[in-house]
XYZ file of C-alpha atoms in Angstrom:
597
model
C 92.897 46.507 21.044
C 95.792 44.807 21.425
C 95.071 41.882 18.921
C 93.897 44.850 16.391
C 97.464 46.631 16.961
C 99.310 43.285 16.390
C 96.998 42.806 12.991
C 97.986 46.630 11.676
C 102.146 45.274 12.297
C 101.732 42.264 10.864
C 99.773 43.318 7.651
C 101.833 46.361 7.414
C 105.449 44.331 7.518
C 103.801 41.596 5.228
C 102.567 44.509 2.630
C 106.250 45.662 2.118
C 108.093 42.219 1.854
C 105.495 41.924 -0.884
C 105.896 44.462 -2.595
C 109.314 44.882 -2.266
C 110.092 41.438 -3.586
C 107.689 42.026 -6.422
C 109.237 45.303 -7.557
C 112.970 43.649 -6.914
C 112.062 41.786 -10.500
C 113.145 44.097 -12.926
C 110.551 43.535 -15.303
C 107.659 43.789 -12.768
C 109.135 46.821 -12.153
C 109.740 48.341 -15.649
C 105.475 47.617 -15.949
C 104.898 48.608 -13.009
C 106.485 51.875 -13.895
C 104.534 52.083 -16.937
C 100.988 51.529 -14.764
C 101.850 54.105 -12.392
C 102.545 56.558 -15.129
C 99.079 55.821 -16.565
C 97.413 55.645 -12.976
C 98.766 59.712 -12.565
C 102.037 59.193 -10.667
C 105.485 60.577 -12.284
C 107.158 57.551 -11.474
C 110.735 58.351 -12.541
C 110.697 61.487 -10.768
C 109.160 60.239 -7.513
C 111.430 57.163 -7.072
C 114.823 58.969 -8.400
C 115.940 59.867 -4.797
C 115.274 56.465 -3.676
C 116.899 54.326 -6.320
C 120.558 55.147 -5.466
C 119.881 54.310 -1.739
C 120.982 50.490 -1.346
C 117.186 49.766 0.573
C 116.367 50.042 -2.849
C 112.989 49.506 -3.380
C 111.707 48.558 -0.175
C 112.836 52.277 1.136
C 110.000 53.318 -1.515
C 107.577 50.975 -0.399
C 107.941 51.892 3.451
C 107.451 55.930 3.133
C 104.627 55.110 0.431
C 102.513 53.021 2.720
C 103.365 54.921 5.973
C 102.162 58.506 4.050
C 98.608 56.645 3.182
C 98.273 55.194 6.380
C 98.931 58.301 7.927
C 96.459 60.082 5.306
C 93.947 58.002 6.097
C 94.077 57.723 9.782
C 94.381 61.362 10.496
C 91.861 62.582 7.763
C 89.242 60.097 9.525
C 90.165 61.462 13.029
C 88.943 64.932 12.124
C 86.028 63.732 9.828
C 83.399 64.672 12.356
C 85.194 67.846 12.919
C 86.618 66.992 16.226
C 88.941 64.838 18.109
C 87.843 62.997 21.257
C 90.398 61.641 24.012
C 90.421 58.134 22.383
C 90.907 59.427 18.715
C 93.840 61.463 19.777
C 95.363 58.373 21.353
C 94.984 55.882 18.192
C 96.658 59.288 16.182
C 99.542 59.050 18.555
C 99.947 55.503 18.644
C 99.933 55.223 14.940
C 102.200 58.271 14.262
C 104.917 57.624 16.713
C 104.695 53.902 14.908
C 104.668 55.033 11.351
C 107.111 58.441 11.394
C 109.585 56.530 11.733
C 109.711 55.513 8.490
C 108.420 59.120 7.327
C 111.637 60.348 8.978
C 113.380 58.768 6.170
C 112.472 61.877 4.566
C 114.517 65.134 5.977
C 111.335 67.772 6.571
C 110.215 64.339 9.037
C 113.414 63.742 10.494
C 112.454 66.416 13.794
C 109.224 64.182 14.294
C 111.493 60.914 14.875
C 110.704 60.886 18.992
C 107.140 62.190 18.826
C 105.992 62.861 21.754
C 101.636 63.293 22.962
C 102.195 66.731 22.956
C 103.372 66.819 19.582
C 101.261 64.685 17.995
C 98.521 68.043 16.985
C 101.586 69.727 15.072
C 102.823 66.767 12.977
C 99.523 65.806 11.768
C 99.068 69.434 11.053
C 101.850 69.722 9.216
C 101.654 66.528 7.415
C 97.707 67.386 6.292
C 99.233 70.364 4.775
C 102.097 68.883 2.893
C 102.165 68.988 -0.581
C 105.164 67.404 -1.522
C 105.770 63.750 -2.436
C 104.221 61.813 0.072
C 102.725 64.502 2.399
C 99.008 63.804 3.100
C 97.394 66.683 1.229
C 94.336 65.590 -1.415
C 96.183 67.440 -4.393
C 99.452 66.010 -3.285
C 101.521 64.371 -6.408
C 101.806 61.008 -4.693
C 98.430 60.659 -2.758
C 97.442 57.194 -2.136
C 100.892 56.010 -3.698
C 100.829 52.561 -1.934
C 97.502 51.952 -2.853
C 97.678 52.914 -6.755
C 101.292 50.825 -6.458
C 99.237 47.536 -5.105
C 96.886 48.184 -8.108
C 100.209 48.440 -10.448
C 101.457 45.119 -8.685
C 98.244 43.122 -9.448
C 97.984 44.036 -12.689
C 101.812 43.232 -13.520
C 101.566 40.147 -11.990
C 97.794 39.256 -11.979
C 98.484 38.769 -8.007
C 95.571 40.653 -6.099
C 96.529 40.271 -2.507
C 98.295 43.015 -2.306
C 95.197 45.121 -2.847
C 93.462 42.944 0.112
C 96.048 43.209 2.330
C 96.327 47.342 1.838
C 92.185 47.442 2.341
C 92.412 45.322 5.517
C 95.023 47.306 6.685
C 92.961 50.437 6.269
C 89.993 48.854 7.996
C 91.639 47.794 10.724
C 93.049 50.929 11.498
C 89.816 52.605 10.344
C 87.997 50.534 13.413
C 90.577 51.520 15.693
C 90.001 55.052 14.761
C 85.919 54.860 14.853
C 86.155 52.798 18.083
C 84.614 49.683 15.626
C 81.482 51.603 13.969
C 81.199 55.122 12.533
C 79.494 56.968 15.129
C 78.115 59.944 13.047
C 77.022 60.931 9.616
C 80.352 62.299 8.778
C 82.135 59.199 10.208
C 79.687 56.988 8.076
C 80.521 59.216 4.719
C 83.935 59.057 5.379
C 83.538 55.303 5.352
C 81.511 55.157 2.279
C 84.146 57.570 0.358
C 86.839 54.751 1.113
C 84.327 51.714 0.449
C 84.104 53.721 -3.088
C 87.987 53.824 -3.507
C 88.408 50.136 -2.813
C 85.014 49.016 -4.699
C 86.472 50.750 -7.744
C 89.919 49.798 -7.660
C 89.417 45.907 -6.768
C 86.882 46.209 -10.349
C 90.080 47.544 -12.098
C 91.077 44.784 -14.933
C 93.985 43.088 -14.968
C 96.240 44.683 -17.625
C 99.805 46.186 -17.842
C 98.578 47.312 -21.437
C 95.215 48.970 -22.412
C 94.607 50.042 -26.235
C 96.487 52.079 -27.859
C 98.389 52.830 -24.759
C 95.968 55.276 -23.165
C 94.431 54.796 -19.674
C 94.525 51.644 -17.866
C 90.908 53.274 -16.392
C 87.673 53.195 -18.394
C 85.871 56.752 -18.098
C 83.677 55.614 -15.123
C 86.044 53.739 -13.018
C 88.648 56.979 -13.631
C 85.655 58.974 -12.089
C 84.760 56.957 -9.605
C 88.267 57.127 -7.938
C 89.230 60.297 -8.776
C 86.121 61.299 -6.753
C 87.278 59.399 -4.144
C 90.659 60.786 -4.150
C 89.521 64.265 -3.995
C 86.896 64.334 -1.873
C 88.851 62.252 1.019
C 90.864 64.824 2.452
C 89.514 68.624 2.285
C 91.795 70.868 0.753
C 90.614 73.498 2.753
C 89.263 72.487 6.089
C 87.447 75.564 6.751
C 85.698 74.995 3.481
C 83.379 72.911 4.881
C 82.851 74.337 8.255
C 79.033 75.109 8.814
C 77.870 78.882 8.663
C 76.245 79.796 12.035
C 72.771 79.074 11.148
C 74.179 75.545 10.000
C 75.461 75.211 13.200
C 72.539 76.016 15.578
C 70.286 74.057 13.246
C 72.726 71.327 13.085
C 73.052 71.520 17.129
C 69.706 71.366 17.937
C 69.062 68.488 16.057
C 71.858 66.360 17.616
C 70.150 67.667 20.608
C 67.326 65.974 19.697
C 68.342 62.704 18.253
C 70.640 61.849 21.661
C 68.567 59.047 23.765
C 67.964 60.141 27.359
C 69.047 62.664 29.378
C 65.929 65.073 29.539
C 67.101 67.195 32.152
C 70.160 67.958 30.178
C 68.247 68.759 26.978
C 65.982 70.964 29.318
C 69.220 72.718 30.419
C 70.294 73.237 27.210
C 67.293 74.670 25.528
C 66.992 77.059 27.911
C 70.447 78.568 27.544
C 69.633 78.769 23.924
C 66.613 80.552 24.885
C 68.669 83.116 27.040
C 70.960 83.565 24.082
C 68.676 84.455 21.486
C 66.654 86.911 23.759
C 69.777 88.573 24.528
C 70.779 88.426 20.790
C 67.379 89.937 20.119
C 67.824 93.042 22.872
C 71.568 93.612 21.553
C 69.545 94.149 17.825
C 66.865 96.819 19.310
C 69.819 98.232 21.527
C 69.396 97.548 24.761
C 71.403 96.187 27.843
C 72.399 92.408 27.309
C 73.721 90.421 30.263
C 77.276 89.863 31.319
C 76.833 86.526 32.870
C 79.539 84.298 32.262
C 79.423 81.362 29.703
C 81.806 78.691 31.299
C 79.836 75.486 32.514
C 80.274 72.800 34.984
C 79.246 69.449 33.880
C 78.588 67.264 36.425
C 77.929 62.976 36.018
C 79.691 59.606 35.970
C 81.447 58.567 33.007
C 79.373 57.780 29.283
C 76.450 60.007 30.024
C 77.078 62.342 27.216
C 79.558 65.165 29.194
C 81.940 65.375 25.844
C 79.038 64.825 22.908
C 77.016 67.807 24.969
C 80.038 70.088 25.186
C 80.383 70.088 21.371
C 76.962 70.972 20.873
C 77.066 73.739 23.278
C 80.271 74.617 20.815
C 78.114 74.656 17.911
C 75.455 76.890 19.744
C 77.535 79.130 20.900
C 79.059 79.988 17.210
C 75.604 79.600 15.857
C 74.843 82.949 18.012
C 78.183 84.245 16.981
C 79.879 84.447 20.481
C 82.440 82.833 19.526
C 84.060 82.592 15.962
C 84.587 78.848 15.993
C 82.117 75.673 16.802
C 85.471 74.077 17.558
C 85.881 72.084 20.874
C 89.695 71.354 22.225
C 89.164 68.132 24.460
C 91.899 68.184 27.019
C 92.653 66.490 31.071
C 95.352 67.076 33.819
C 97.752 65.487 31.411
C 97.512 67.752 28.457
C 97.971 70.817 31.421
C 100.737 70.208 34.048
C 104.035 70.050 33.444
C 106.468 67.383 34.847
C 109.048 70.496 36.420
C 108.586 73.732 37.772
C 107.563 76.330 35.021
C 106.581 73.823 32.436
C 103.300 74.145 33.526
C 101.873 77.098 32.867
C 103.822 77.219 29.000
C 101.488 74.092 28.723
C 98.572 75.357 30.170
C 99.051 78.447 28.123
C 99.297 76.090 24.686
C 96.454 74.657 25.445
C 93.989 77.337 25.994
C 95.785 79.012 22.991
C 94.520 76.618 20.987
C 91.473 76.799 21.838
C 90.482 80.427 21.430
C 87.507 81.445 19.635
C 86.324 78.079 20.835
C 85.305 75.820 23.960
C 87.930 74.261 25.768
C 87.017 70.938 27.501
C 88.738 69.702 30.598
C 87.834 66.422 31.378
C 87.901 65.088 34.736
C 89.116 68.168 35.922
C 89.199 67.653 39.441
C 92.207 65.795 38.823
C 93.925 69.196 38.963
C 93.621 69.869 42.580
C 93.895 66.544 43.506
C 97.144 66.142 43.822
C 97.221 62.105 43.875
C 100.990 62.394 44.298
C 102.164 63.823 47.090
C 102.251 68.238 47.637
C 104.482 68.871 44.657
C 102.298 67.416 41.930
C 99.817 69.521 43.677
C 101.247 72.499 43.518
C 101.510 72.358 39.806
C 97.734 71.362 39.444
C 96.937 74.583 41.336
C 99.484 76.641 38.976
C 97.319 75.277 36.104
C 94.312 76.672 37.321
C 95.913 79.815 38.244
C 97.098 80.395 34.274
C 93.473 79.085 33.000
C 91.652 81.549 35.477
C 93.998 84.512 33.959
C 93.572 83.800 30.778
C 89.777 83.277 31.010
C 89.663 86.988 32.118
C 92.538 87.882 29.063
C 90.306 86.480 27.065
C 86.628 86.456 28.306
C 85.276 87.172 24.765
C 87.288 84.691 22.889
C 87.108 81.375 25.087
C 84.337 79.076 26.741
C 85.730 76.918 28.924
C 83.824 73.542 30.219
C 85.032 71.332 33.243
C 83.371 68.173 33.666
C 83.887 65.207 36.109
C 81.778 63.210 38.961
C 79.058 65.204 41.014
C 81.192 65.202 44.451
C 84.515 65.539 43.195
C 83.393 68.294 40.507
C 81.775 70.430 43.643
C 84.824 69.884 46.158
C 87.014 71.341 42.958
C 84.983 74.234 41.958
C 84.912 75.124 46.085
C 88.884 74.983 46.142
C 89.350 78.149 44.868
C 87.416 81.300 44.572
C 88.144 82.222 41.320
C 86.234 78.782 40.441
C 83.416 80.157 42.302
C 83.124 82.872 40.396
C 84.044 82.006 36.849
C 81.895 78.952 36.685
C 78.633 79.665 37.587
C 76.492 77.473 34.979
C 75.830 73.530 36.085
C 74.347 70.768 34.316
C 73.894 67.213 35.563
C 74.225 64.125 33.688
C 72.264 61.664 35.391
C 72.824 57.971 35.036
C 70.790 56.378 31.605
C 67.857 53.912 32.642
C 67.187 50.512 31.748
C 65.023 51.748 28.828
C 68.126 54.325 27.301
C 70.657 51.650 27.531
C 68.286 49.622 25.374
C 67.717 51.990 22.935
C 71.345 53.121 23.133
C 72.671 49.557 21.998
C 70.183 49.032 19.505
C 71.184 52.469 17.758
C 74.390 51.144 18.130
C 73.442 48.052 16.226
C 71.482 50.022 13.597
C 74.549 52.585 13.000
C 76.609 49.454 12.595
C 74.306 48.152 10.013
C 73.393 44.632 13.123
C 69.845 43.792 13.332
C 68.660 41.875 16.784
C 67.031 38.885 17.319
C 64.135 38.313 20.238
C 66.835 36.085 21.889
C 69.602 38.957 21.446
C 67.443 41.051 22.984
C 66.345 39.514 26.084
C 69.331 38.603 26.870
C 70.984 42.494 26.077
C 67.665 43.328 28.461
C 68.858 41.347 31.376
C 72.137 42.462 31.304
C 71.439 45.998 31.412
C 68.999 45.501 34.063
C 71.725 43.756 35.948
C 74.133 46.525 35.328
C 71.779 49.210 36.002
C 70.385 47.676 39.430
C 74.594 47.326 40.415
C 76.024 50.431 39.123
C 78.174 53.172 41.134
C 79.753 56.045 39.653
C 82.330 54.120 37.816
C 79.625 52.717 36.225
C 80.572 53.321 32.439
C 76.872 54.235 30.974
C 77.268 53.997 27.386
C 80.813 53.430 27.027
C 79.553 50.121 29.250
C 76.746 49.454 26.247
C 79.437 50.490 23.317
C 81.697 47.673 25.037
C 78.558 45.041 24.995
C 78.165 45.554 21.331
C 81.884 45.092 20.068
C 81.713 42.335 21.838
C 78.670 41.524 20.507
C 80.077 41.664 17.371
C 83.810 39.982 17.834
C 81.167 36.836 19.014
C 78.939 36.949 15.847
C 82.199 36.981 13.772
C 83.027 34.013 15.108
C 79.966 32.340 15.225
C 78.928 32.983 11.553
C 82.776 32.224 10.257
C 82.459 28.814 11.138
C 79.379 28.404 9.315
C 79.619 26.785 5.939
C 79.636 29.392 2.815
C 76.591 29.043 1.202
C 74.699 29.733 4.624
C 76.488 33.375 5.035
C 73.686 35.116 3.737
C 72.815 39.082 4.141
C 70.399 38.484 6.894
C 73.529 36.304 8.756
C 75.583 38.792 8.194
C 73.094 41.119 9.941
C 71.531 39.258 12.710
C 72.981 39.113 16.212
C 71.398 36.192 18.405
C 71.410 35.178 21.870
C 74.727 33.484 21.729
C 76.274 36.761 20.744
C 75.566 38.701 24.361
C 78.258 38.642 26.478
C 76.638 37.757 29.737
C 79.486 37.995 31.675
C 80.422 41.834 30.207
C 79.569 42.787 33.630
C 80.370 39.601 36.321
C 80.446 36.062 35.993
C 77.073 35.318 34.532
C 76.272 31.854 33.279
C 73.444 32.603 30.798
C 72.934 28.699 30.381
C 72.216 28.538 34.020
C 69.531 31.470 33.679
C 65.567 30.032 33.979
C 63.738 32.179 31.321
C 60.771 29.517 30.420
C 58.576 32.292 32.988
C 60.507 35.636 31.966
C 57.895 38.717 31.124
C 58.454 41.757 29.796
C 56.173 44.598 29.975
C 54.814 47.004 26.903
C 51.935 49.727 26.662
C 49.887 50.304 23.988
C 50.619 53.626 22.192
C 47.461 54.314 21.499
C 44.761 53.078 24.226
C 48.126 52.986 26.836
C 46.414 49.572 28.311
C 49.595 47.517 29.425
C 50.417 44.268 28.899
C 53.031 41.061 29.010
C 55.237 39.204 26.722
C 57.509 36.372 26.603
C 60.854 36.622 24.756
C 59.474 35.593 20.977
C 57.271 38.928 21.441
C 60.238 41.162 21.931
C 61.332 43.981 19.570
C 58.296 42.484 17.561
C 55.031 44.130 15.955
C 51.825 43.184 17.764
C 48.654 44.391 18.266
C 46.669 45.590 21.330
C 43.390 43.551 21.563
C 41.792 45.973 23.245
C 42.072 48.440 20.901
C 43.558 47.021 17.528
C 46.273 49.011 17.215
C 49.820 47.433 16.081
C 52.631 48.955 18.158
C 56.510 47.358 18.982
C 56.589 46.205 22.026
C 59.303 47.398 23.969
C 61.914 45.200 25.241
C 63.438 46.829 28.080
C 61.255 46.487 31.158
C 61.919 43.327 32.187
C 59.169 42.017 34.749
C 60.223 41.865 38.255
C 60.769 38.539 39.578
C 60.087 36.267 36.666
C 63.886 35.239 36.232
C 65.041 34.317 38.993
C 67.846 36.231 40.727
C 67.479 38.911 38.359
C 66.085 42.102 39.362
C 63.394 43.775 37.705
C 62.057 47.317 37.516
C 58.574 46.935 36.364
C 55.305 44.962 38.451
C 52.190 44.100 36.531
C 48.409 44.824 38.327
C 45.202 42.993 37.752
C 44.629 44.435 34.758
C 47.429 43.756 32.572
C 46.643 41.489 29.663
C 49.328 39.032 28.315
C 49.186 38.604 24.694
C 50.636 35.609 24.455
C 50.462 32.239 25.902
């Protein structure tokens, strides 16, 4: 993170000395003028309040390029519809980094210290600010900086400008996504920008075009305006899903989440409950008053915040509440740092999440203390305001606390109002061997990464490694999500030092051996590990007669010779005690087969 942060500063500084000293030639500038004009920006009457300034023109080129940074970064932190804990903090780190030079612009100027707290409001407002350099879609200077790198290039036939802005974005971009796109929308959003660039880096090189008209041709002016437009929503309920959407749409994220069976169990039966008692409300007769808020108990990366939003999107897709929307919040976000400020925060909060779930992460936290009595005290008066304004507002507010198994039960038992409010448990258990597999492989898949045999025995061993040593700090997928950028930092290096006419597709692609991170989780030598007698275990799908592999196997299609059929053979169960020192949670019989030898 911190290299990434340093690359965002440096790019961003280096993009306005460019620019600025290009546009400082008077003639680059009169052309430039001319482009910008033709690419849809009123050039004279955007820059007029900026040319008597004596920052003159790199004053312009600061607010440009902070507005599209900011566009971009806080359209892509709502693309999926919500904002997790680690989006809100890239938002926040960005913002208080870039309004400063937004402040250079009066409605800005209150935003100068932005605080966490504030961070919700500003990008609010600036999403719905239609004046030069606001981030709205239809806004008269959207994308400024970028259409202005365009202008540069073709004024001076110097592209790297344009490269510098798109790596700027994609930095910030990975910071955002936490390196991949994680969902469909995250993945469109991605494409929609791959689109802008694509199109504008295929722009020719001319100040002039015939007969003075467009510097576009009809497709590329299509092909951006598109991209414009359809970036940031004009109207963000627009595209919010209609309640059937939403239970349909919930159910199948149900579906497609890897694991956690007892959870999906636990889930599909409150969405049985639901629509029986939607069904006896519509024939008129008694439906149950049992309360809605849940407990969700399990260590950290088991799926506690990805669950709650589904459970968001059920809920609206019965119509209890009005909104699938899901405020993500901790102690933090609640208690105050002096007496009273507490409960006006606590009281924000929930505010903003009515006619929606709120989602209080680690929430044991809040009668914790940690601090001595007095921070205690003002944990306790944030649960006092959130119990009275779950019963102010029982019909307009979920609420979901969710935390370790022990420390979740000794909070719910600390007050009775707890008790009685949160009656509804699920567990998260811990993923298997077999789910952090298949988690990190559909984290190479999403990521567009194949895996090699090698990539995978070695991903297998340190899972089983991890799995066999785990405690509740142990991070479940956040641990896996932390293997594979990793995984991929060590495959960008690998394959950059190759020479260019070996970077092909499938290198681009394929993650090897050498690109695990054996010692993610302790100081593991892999070159010290004996795997000439490793096995790993696989069952036909068909006939279910097991058998044994060696690495080459893994990940690979085969076919069972007892009964023919081809079938992937799995490569997660790791045989016990053919590496040495490594545990394993699989032991063959007499009758496995072993299809190679």
């Amino acid at each position: 993170m911190p290299d990434a942060w340093k690359q965002i500063d440096d790019d961003f500084n280096r993009l306005i000395r460019s620019l600025t000293a290009a546009l400082a030639d008077r003639q680059v500038a009169h052309t430039v003028g001319e482009t910008m004009q033709r690419l849809g920006i009123d050039w004279d009457d955007v820059t007029e309040r900026f040319r008597d300034l004596p920052t003159w023109p790199q004053n312009l080129v600061r607010v440009a390029l902070a507005s599209d940074l900011l566009t971009v970064m806080s359209s892509a932190v709502v693309s999926d519809g919500q904002i997790d804990d680690d989006e809100m903090r890239v938002a926040y780190d960005l913002s208080r980094y870039l309004v400063l030079y937004m402040s250079a612009l009066e409605r800005y100027r209150s935003f100068a210290d932005l605080t966490y707290d504030e961070v919700r409001l500003f990008m609010d407002q600036f999403q719905r600010d239609s004046l030069p350099f606001g981030g709205r879609g239809d806004g008269p200077t959207f994308l400024f900086s970028a259409r202005l790198s365009l202008a540069v290039a073709s004024a001076t036939g110097n592209r790297t400008h344009m490269q510098t802005f798109e790596t700027l974005i994609q930095t910030i971009l990975s910071l955002v996504f936490g390196g991949v796109p994680r969902c469909s929308a995250e993945r469109e959003f991605m494409a929609k920008i791959e689109k802008i660039f694509a199109t504008l880096q295929g722009v020719r090189l001319s100040g002039q075009s015939p007969g003075g008209g467009s510097l576009w041709t009809a497709g590329e002016q299509t092909a951006v305006d598109d991209g414009y437009d359809k970036l940031v929503s004009e109207n963000p309920d627009a595209e919010r899903l209609t309640p059937d959407e939403a239970l349909t749409a919930a159910m199948q994220e149900l579906d497609s989440l890897v694991g956690l069976p007892g959870v999906k169990a636990e889930v599909r039966r409150l969405t049985a409950f639901l629509k029986i008692q939607q069904q006896r409300k519509k024939y008129g007769l008694r439906t149950s008053t049992q309360t809605l808020h849940f407990v969700f108990t399990g260590n950290p990366g088991t799926g506690k915040t990805t669950v709650a939003r589904i459970v968001g999107k059920i809920l609206y897709g019965f119509e209890l509440l009005k909104t699938p929307n899901v405020v993500e919040c901790s102690r933090a976000d609640l208690v105050g740092g002096y007496v009273g400020q507490t409960a006006i925060k606590t009281q924000e909060k929930i505010e903003s999440a009515l006619d929606g779930v709120l989602f209080i992460d680690e929430a044991y936290a809040l009668s914790a203390g940690g601090e001595g009595e007095r921070r205690d005290t003002f944990g306790s008066e944030a649960i006092d305001t959130m119990l009275k304004m779950m019963e102010d507002h029982r019909d307009r507010l979920v609420v979901i606390v969710a935390g370790y198994p022990r420390l979740m039960r000794e909070f719910i038992e600390t007050n009775p109002g707890l008790q009685s409010r949160f009656t509804r448990y699920i567990d998260f258990e811990d993923f298997d061997v077999a789910d952090l597999c298949r988690i990190f492989e559909k984290f190479c898949a999403d990521g567009e990464y194949s895996l090699s045999p090698h990539s995978r025995a070695r991903a297998s061993i340190l899972f089983t490694l991890a799995h066999h040593e785990r405690d509740e700090r142990f991070g479940n997928a956040r641990f896996i999500r932390n293997v594979f950028e990793q995984a991929i930092g060590l495959h960008s290096e690998r394959v950059h030092q190759l020479p260019p006419e070996q970077i092909t597709r499938e290198v681009l692609m394929l993650l090897d051996g050498a690109d695990i991170a054996m010692n993610t989780l302790r100081n593991i030598d892999a070159e010290q590990l004996d795997l000439s007698a490793a096995r790993w275990h696989g069952q036909c799908e068909s006939c279910q007669t097991s058998s044994s592999c060696k690495i080459d196997f893994l990940g690979q299609r085969v076919t069972c010779r007892k009964c023919q059929t081809a079938f992937t053979f799995p490569w997660w169960n790791l045989v016990a005690n053919t590496i040495p020192g490594v545990p394993g949670g699989w032991r063959p019989t007499a009758e496995d087969v072993e299809i190679d030898s």
